Short mmCIF file of C-alpha atoms and ligand atoms in Angstrom, two decimals:
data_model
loop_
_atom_site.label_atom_id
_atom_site.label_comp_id
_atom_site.label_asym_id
_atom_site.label_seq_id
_atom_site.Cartn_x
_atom_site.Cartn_y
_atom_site.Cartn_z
CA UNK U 1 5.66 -28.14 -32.72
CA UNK U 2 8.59 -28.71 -30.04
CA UNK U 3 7.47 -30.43 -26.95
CA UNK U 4 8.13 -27.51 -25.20
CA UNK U 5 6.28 -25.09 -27.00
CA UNK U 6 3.31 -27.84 -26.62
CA UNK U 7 3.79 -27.31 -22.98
CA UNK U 8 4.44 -23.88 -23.04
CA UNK U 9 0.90 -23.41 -24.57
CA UNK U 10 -0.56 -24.36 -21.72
CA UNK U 11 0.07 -21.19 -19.71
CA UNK U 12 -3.26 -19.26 -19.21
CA UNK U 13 -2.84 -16.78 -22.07
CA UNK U 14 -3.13 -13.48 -19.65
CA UNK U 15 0.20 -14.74 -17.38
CA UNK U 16 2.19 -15.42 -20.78
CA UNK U 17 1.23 -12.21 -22.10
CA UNK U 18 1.91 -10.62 -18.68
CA UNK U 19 5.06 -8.53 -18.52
CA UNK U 20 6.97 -9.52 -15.26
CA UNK U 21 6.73 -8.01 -11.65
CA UNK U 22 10.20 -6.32 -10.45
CA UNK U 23 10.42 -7.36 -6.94
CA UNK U 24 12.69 -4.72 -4.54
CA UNK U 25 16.10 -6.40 -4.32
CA UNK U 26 16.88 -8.09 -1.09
CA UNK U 27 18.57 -5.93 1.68
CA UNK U 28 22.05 -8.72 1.53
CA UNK U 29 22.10 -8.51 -1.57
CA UNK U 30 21.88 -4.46 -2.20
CA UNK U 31 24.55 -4.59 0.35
CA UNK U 32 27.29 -6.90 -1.82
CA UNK U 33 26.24 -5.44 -4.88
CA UNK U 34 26.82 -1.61 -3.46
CA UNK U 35 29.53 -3.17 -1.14
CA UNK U 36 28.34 -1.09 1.87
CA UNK U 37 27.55 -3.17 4.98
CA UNK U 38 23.52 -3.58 5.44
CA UNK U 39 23.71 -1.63 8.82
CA UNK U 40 25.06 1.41 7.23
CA UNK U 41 22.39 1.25 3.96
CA UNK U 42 19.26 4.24 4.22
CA UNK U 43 16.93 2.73 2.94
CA UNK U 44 14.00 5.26 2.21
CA UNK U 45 11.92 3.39 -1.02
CA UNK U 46 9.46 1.92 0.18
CA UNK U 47 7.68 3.49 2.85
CA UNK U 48 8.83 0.94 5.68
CA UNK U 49 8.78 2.48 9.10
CA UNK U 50 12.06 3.17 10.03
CA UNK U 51 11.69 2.73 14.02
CA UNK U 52 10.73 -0.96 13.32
CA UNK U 53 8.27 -2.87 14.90
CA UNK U 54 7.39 -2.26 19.20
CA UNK U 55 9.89 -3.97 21.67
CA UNK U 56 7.17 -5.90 22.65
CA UNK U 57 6.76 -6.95 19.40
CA UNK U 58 9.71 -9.15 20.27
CA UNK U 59 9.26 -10.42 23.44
CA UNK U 60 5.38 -11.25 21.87
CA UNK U 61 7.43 -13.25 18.96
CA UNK U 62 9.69 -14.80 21.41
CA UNK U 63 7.51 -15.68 24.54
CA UNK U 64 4.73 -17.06 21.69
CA UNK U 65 4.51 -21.19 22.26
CA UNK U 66 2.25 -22.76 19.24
CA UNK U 67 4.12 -21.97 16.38
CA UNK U 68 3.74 -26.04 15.97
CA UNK U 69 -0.29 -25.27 15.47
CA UNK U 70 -2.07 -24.32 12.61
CA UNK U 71 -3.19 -20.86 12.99
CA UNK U 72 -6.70 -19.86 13.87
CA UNK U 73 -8.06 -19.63 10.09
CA UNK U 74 -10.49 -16.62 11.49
CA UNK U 75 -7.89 -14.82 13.47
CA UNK U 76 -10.55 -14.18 16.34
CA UNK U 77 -8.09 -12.74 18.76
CA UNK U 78 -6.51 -10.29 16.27
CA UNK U 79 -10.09 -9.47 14.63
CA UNK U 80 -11.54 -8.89 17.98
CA UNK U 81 -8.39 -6.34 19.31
CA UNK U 82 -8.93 -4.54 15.96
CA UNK U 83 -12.30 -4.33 16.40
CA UNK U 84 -11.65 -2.42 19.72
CA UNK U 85 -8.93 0.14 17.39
CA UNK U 86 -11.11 0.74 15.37
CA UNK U 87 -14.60 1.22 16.81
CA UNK U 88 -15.99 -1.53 14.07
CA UNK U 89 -17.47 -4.66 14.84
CA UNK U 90 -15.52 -7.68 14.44
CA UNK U 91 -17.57 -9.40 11.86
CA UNK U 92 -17.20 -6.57 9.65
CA UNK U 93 -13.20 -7.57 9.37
CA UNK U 94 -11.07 -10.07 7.38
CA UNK U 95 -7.20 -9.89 8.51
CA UNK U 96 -4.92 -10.78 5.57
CA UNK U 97 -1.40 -11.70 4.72
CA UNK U 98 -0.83 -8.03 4.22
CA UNK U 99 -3.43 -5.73 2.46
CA UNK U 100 -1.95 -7.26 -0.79
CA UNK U 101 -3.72 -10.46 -0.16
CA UNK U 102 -7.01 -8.50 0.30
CA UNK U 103 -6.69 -6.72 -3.04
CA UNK U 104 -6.04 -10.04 -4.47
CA UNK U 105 -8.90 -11.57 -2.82
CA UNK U 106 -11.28 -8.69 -3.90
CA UNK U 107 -10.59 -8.71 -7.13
CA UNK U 108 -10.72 -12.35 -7.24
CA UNK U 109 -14.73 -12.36 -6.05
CA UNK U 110 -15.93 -10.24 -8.62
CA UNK U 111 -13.85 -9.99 -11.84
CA UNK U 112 -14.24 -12.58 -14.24
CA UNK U 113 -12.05 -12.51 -17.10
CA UNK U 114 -12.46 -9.76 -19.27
CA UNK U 115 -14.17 -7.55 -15.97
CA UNK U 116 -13.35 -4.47 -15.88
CA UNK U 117 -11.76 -2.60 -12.96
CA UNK U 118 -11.35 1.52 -12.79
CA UNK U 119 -7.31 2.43 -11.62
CA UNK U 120 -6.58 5.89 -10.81
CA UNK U 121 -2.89 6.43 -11.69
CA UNK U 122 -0.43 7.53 -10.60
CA UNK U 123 -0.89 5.02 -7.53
CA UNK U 124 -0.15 1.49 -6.20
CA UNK U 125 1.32 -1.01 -8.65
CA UNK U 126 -0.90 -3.94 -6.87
CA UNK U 127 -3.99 -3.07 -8.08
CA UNK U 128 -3.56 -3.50 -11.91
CA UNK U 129 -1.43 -6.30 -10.91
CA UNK U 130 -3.88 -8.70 -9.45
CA UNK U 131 -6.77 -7.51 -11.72
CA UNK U 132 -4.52 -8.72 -14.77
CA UNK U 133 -3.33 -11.71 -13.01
CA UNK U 134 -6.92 -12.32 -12.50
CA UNK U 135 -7.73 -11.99 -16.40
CA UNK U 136 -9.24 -8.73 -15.58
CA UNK U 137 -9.12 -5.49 -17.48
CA UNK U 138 -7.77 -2.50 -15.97
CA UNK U 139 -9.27 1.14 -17.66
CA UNK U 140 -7.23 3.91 -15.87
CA UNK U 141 -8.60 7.38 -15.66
CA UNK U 142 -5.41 9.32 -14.75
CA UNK U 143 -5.41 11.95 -11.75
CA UNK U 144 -4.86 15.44 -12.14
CA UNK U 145 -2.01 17.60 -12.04
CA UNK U 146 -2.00 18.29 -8.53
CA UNK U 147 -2.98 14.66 -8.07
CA UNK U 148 -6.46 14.67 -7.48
CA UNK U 149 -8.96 12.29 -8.77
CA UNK U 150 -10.44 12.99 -11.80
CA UNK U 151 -14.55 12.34 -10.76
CA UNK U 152 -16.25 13.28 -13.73
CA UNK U 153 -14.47 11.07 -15.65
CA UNK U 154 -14.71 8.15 -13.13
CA UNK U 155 -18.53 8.65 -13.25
CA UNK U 156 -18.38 9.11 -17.17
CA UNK U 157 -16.27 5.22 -16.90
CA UNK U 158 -17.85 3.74 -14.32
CA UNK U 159 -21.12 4.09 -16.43
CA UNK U 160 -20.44 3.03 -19.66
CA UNK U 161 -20.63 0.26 -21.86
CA UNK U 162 -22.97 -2.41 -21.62
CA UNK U 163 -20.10 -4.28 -19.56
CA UNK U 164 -19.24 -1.50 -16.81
CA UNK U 165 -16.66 -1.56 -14.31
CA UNK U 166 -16.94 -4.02 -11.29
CA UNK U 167 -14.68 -2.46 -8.67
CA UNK U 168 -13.13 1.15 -8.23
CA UNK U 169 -9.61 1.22 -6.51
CA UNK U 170 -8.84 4.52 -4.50
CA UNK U 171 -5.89 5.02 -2.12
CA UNK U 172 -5.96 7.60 0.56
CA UNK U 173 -3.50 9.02 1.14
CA UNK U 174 -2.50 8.50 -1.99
CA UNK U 175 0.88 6.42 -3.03
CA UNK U 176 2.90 7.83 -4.62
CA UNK U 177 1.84 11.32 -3.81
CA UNK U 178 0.96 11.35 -0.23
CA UNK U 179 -2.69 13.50 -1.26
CA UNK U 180 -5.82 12.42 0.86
CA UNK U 181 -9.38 12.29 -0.68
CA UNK U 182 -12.19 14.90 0.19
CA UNK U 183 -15.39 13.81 2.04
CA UNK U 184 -17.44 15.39 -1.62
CA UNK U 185 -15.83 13.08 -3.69
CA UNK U 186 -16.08 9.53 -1.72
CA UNK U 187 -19.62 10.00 -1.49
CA UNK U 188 -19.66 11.20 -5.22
CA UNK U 189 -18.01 7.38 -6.27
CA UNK U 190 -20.00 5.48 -3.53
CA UNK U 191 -23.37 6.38 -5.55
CA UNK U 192 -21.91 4.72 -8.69
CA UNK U 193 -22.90 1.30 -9.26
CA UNK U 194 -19.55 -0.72 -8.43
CA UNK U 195 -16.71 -1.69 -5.49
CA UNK U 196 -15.20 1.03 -4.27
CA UNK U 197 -12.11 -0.28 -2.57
CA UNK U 198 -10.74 2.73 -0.18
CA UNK U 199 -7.09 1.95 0.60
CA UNK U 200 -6.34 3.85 3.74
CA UNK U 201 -2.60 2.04 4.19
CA UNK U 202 -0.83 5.40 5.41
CA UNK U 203 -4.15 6.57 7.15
CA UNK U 204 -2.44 6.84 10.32
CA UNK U 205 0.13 9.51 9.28
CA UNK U 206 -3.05 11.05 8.10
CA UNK U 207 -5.92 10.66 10.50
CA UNK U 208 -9.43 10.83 9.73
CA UNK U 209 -10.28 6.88 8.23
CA UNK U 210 -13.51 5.86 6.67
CA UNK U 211 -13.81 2.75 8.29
CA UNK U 212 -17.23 3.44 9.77
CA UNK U 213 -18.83 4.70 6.39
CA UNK U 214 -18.67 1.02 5.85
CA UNK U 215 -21.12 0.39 8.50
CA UNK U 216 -23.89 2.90 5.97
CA UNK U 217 -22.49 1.54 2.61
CA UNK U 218 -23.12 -1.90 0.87
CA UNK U 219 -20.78 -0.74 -1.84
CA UNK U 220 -17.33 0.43 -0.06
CA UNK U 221 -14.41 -1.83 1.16
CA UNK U 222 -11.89 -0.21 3.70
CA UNK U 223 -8.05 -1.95 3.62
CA UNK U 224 -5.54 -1.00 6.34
CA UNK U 225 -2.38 -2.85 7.33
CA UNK U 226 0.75 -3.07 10.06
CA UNK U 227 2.76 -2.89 7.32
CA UNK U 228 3.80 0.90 7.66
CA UNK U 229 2.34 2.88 11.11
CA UNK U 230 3.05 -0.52 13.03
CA UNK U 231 6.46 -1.59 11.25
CA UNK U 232 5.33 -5.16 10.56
CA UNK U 233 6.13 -5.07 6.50
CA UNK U 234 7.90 -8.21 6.90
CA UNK U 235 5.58 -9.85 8.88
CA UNK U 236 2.63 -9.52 6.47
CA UNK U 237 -0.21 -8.68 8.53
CA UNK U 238 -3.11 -6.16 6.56
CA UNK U 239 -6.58 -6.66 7.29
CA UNK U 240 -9.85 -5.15 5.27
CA UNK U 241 -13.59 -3.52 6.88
CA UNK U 242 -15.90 -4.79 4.63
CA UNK U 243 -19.99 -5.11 4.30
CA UNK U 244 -21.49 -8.58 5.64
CA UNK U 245 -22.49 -9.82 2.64
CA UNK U 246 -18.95 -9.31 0.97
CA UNK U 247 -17.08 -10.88 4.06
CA UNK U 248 -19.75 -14.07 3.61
CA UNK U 249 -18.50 -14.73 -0.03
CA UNK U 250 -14.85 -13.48 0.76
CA UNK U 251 -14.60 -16.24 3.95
CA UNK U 252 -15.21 -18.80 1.20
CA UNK U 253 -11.83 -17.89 -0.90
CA UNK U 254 -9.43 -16.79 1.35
CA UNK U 255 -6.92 -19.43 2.16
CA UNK U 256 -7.74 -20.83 5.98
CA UNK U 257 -4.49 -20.49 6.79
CA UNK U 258 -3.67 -16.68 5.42
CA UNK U 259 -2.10 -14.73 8.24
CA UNK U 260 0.10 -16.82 10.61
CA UNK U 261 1.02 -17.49 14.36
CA UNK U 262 3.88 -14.83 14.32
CA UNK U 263 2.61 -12.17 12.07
CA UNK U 264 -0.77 -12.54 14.10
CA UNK U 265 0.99 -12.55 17.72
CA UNK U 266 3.34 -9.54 16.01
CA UNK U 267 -0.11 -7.62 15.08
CA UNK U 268 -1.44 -7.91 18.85
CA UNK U 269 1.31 -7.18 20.71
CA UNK U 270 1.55 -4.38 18.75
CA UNK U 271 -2.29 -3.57 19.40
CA UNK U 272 -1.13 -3.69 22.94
CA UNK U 273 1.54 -1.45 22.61
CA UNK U 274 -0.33 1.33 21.00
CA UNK U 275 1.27 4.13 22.72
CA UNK U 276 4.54 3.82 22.38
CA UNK U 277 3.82 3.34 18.47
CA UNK U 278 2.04 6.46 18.69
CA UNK U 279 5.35 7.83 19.52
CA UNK U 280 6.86 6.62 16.45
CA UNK U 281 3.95 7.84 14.06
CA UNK U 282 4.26 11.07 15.57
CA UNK U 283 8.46 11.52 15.24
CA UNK U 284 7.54 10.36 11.58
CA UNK U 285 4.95 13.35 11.07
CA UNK U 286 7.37 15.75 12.28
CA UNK U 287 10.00 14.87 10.31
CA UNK U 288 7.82 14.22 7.53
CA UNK U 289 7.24 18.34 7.60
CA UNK U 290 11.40 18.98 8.55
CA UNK U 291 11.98 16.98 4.89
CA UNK U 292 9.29 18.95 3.19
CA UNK U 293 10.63 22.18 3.98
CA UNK U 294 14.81 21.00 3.66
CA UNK U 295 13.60 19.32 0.04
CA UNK U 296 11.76 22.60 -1.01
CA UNK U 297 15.55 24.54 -0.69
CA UNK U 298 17.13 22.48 -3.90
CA UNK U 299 16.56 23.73 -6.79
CA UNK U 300 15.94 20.78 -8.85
CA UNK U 301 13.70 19.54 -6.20
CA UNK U 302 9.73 20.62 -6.46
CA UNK U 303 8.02 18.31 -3.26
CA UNK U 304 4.08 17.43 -2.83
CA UNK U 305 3.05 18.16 0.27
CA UNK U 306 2.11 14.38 1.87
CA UNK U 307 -0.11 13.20 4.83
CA UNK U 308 1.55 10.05 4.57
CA UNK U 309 5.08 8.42 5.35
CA UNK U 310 6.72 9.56 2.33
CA UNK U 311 7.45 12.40 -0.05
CA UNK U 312 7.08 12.72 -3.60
CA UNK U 313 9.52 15.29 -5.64
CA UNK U 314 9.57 16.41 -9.03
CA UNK U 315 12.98 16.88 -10.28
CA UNK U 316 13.77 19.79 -12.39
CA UNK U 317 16.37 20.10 -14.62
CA UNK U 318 18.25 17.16 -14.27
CA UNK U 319 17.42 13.20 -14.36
CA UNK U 320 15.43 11.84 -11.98
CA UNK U 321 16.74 8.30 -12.51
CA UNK U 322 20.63 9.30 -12.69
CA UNK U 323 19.41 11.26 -9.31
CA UNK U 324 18.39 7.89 -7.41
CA UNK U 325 21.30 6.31 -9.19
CA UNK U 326 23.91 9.16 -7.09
CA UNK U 327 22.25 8.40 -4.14
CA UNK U 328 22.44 4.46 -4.01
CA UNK U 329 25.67 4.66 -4.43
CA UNK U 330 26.18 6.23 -1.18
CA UNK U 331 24.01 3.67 0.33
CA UNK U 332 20.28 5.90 0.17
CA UNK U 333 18.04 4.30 -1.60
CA UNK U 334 15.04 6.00 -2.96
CA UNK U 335 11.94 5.35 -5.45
CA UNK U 336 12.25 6.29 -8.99
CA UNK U 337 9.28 4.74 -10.65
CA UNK U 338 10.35 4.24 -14.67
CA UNK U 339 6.53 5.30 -15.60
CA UNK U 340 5.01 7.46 -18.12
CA UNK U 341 3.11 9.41 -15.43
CA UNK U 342 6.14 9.94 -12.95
CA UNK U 343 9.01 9.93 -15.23
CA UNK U 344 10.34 12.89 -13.57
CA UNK U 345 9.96 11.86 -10.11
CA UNK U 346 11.26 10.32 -6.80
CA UNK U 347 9.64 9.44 -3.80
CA UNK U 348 11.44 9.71 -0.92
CA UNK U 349 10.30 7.53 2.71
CA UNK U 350 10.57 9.18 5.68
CA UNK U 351 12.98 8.19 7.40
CA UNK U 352 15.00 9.01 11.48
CA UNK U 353 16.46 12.55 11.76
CA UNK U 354 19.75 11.25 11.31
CA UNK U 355 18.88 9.34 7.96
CA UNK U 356 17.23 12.64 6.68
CA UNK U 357 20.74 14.72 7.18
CA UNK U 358 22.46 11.74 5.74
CA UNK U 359 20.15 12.11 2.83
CA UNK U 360 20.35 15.96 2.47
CA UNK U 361 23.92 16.21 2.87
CA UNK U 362 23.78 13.25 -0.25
CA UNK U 363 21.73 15.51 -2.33
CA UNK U 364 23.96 18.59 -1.75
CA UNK U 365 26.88 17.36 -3.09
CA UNK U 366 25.07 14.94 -5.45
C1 LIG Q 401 -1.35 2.00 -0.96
C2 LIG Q 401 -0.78 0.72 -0.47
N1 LIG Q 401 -1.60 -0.29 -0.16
C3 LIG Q 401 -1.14 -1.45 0.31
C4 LIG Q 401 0.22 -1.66 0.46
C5 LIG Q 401 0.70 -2.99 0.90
O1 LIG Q 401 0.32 -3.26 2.18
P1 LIG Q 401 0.75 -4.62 2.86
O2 LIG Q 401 2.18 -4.53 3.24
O3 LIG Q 401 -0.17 -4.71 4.04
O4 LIG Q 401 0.48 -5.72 1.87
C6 LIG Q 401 1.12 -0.65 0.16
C7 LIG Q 401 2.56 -0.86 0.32
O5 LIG Q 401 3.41 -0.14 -0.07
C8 LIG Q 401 0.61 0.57 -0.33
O6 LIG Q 401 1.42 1.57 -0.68
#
């Protein structure tokens, strides 16, 4: 055996089996390779918000003096101004590098290797991700046709086996879709006997969050973030409403130092500064409906309606991917995801007004 395949062997067995994660290709870099300046690139694939983050934001980042310091490893400040958004007591909240590190985190306090965990495709990529990085076992239990979850086959899932399912992922509203879950059928999965993790990352293009069910459930976990309604992606600042005795076990594995001085300054000035984001989810809405309606006119277009920041489209008649191929190289960028379940698809961000005629006028002569 070649010293390096002795070495090799000492990978954990999942992460050698695991098949890569395709990271979104740095703005400079798109930019060179497309050889269109950054400035002039639309970039509408990943559900970023396109008004950015608050001016104050800024000024918050700018004025802010201990970036020297360690951060506070409980965020009390930020915890504490959440708890006043969302009506939910402060020691029901962790705040996380982003809702990705909570998803990690979750899955990392209850799946052992071999665990299973229920994924509801289409949907977020993260969820099988850190359940396989964590040795877990993902079972997916597809959604419908029009995108809906399929309960009776959750419940069927969640029940089986004499090792059942630890933790149930569900995203409202729904990436890639945009769909939000019905009152009926959250109650329906909270009676099963596992995690239900409620992703509510778009919930403010949406309304109408669950994060006080958590105060009547031992069994549901509620994630939110900046990262889209608050235009702090970059920043990495997502926070999770949990039970108290999942926080107690969750404070013992989260890294002390997880969300730091200027994503956490970022996340309250922008806490501050509701109203004029407000503004921004509300322009985003709009023209959230203005794209619906200008996408439904193409032929080869067939859009989902979406409560979120982004429309999905099936594409008729021609190839989705050669589709989001024309349109990078005009400098719009847009999600084709190369999966079984959405092979015919795009999802398109919402994005400014002027971005949106930019985009139709792309697809016209595409
Ligand atoms: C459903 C869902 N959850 C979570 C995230 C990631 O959130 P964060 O940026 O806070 O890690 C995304 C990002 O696209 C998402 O679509």
């Amino acid at each position: 055996m070649s010293t390096e395949t002795l070495y090799k062997n000492l990978i954990r067995p999942n992460i050698a089996d695991m098949a890569p994660y395709t990271p979104i290709v740095p703005f400079d870099v798109l930019s060179k390779r497309l050889g269109i300046p950054a400035e002039d690139i639309i970039k509408l694939d990943a559900n970023e918000n396109p008004y950015g983050p608050a001016p104050s934001v800024y000024r918050a980042l700018a004025d802010e003096k201990d970036y020297h310091i360690y951060p506070d490893p409980d965020s009390t400040a930020l915890r504490q101004a959440l708890s006043e958004y969302t009506g939910i007591d402060a020691t029901h909240i962790i705040a996380g590098q982003g809702a990705d590190e909570l998803i990690d985190l979750i899955v990392r306090l209850f799946v052992t290797p071999g665990d299973a965990v229920i994924n509801c495709p289409p949907t977020f990529g993260m969820y099988r991700f850190d359940t396989e990085l964590n040795g877990g076992k993902i079972i997916d239990v597809e959604r419908k046709a029009d995108f809906s979850l399929d309960i009776e086959t959750i419940v069927e899932t969640a029940t089986r086996g004499n090792r059942p399912p630890k933790i149930l992922f569900i995203t409202s509203p729904n990436n890639p879709d945009g769909s939000v879950l019905r009152d009926a059928c959250l109650q329906r999965l909270l009676q099963l006997p596992l995690i239900v993790v409620l992703d509510e990352a778009y919930i403010e293009f949406a309304g109408g969050s669950r994060a006080d069910w958590v105060l009547e459930r031992e069994n549901l976990i509620v994630l939110r973030t900046f990262s889209k309604w608050a235009g702090l992606a970059g920043l990495r600042v997502g926070y999770g409403i949990f039970p108290h005795w999942i926080i107690s076990h969750l404070l013992k594995i989260k890294q002390p130092y997880n969300v730091n001085v200027a994503g956490s300054a970022a996340a309250l000035a922008s806490l501050a500064d509701i109203r004029y984001l407000q503004e921004n989810i509300k322009k985003i809405v709009e023209e959230r409906e203005q794209l619906y309606f200008a996408l439904r006119n193409f032929d080869f277009l067939e859009p989902y309606p979406s409560q979120a920041n982004f429309i999905l489209s099936r594409v008729v008649g021609r190839d989705a991917a050669g589709l989001k191929a024309a349109l990078a190289e005009r400098g719009i960028l847009i999600r084709y995801f190369n999966t079984p379940l959405l092979q015919d698809h795009v999802r398109i961000s919402v994005g400014k007004p002027s971005q949106t005629s930019a985009l139709l006028d792309a697809l016209e002569s595409s």
